[in-house]
Tab-separated table of C-alpha atoms in Angstrom:
chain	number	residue	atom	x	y	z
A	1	UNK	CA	9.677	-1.294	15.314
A	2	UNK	CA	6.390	-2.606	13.191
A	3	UNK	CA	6.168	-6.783	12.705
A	4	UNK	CA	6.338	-8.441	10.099
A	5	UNK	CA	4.028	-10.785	9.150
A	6	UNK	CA	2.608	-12.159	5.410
A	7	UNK	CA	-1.012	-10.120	4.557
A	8	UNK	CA	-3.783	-12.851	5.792
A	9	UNK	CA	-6.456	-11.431	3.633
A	10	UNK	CA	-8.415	-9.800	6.311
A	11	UNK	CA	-7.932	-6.189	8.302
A	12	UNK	CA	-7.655	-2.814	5.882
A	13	UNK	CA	-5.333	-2.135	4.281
A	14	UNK	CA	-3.172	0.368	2.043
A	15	UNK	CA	-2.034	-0.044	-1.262
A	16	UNK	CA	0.332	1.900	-2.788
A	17	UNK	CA	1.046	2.486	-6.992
A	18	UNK	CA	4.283	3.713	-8.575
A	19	UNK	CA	4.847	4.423	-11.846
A	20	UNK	CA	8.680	4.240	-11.942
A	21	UNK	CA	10.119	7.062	-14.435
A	22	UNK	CA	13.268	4.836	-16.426
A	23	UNK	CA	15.060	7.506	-16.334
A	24	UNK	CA	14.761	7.383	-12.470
A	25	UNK	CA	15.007	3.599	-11.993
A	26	UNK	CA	18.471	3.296	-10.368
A	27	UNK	CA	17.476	6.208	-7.568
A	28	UNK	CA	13.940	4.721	-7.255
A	29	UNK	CA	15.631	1.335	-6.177
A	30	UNK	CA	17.614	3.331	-3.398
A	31	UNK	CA	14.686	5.397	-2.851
A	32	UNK	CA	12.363	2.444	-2.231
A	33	UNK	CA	14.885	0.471	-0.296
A	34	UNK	CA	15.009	3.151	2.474
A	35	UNK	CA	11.165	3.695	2.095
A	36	UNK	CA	10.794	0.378	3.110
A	37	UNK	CA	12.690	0.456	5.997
A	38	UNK	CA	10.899	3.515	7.405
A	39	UNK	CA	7.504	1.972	6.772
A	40	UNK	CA	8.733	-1.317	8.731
A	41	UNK	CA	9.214	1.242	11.793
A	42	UNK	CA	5.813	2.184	11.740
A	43	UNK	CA	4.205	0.626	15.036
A	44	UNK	CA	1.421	-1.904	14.178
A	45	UNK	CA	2.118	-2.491	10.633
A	46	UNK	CA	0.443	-5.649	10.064
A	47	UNK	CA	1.744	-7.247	7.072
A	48	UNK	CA	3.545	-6.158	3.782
A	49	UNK	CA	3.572	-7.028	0.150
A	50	UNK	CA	5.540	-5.893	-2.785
A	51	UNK	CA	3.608	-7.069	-6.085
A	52	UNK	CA	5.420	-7.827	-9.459
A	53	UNK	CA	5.530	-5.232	-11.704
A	54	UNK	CA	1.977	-4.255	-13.375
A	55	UNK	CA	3.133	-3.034	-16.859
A	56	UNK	CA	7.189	-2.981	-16.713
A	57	UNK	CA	7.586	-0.347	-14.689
A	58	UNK	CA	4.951	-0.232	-12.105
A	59	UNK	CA	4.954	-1.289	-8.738
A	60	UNK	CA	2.141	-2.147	-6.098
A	61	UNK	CA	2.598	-2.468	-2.751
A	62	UNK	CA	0.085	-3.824	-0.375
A	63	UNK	CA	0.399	-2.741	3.835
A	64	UNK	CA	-2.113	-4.607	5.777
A	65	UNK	CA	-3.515	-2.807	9.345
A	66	UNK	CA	-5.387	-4.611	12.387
A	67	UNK	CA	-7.682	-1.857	12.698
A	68	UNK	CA	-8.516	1.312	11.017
A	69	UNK	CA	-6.575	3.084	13.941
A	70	UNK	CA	-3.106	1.439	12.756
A	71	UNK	CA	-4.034	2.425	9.351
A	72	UNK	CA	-4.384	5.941	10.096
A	73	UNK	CA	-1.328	6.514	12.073
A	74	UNK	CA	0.167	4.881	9.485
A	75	UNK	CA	-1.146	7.050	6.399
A	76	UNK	CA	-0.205	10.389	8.451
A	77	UNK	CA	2.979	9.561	9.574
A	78	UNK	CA	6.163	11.357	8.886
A	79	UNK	CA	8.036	8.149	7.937
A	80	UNK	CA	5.198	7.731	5.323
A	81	UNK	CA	5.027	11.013	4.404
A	82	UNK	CA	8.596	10.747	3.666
A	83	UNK	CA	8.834	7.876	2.259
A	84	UNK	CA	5.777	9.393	-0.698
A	85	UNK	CA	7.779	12.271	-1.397
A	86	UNK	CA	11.018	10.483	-2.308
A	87	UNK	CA	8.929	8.478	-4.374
A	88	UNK	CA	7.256	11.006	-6.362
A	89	UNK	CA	10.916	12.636	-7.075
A	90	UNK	CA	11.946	9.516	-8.692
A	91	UNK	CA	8.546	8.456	-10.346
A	92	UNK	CA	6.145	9.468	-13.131
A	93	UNK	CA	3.339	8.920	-10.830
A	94	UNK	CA	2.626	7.866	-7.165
A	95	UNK	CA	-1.283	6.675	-6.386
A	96	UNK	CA	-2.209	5.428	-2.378
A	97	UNK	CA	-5.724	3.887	-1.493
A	98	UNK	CA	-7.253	2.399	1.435
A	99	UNK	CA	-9.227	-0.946	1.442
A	100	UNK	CA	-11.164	-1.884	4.410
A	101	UNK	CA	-12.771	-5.365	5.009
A	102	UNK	CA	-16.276	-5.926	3.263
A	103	UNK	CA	-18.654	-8.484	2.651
A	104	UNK	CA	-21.058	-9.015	0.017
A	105	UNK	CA	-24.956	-10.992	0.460
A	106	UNK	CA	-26.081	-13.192	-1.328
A	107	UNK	CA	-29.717	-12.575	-3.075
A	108	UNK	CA	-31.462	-15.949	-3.497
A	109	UNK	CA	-31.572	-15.328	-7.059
A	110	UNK	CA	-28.037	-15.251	-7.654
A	111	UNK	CA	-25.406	-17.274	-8.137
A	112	UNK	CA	-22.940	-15.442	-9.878
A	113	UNK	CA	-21.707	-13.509	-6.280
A	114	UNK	CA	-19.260	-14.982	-4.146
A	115	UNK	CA	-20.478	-15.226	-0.224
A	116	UNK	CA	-18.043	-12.582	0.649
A	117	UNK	CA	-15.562	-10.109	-1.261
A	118	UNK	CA	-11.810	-9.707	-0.064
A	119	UNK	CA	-11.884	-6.069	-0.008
A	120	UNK	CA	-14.736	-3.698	-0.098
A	121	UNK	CA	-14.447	-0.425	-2.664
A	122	UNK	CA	-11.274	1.957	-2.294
A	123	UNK	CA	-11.519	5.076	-0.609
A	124	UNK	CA	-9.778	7.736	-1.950
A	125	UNK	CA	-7.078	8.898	1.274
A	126	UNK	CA	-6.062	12.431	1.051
A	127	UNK	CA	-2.085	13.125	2.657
């Protein structure tokens, strides 16, 4: 069974975007109860976190890999697989993207740039 541990900001990670349909809302709480619990039995799952609603009835959810590796197995698994396609049969819409590590230089004539970025630019995961 995956570990878990809170996201410490570093590693790549997933995020996944639901637009929950209201007329849906009571399944999508079952629905994303037992997606949960499959994703927490995905080996080398390195942290989790569910994020408060965007706009009243979205939901972000944040998985956080080691290595690009964990994050792959991860993305094609059945249990995720699973898990997306409940989702999308209780939600308007259903977006995933992956975030790997970055870092951004500083140019000596700026000062507006932090020393380095959290995450570097999504790219777009096809499942």
């Amino acid at each position: 069974m995956g570990v878990y541990r809170p996201m410490t900001g570093g590693g790549y990670r997933y995020e996944l975007t639901c637009k929950v349909d209201p007329e849906h809302e009571r399944a999508y709480r079952n629905t994303m109860a037992e997606s949960v619990l499959r994703w927490f039995a995905i080996e080398r799952l390195g942290g989790f976190r569910p994020l408060a609603e965007l706009d009243g009835n979205a939901v972000r959810i944040q998985f956080e890999f080691p290595d690009r590796q964990a994050l792959d197995t991860f993305v094609s698994s059945e249990a995720n697989q699973k898990s997306l396609a409940a989702l999308r049969s209780v939600c308007e819409r259903v977006e995933s993207h992956c975030w790997e590590p970055g870092a951004v230089t500083l140019d000596s004539g700026s000062s507006s740039v932090s020393p380095q970025a959290e995450m570097a630019v999504p790219e777009e995961i096809s499942e």
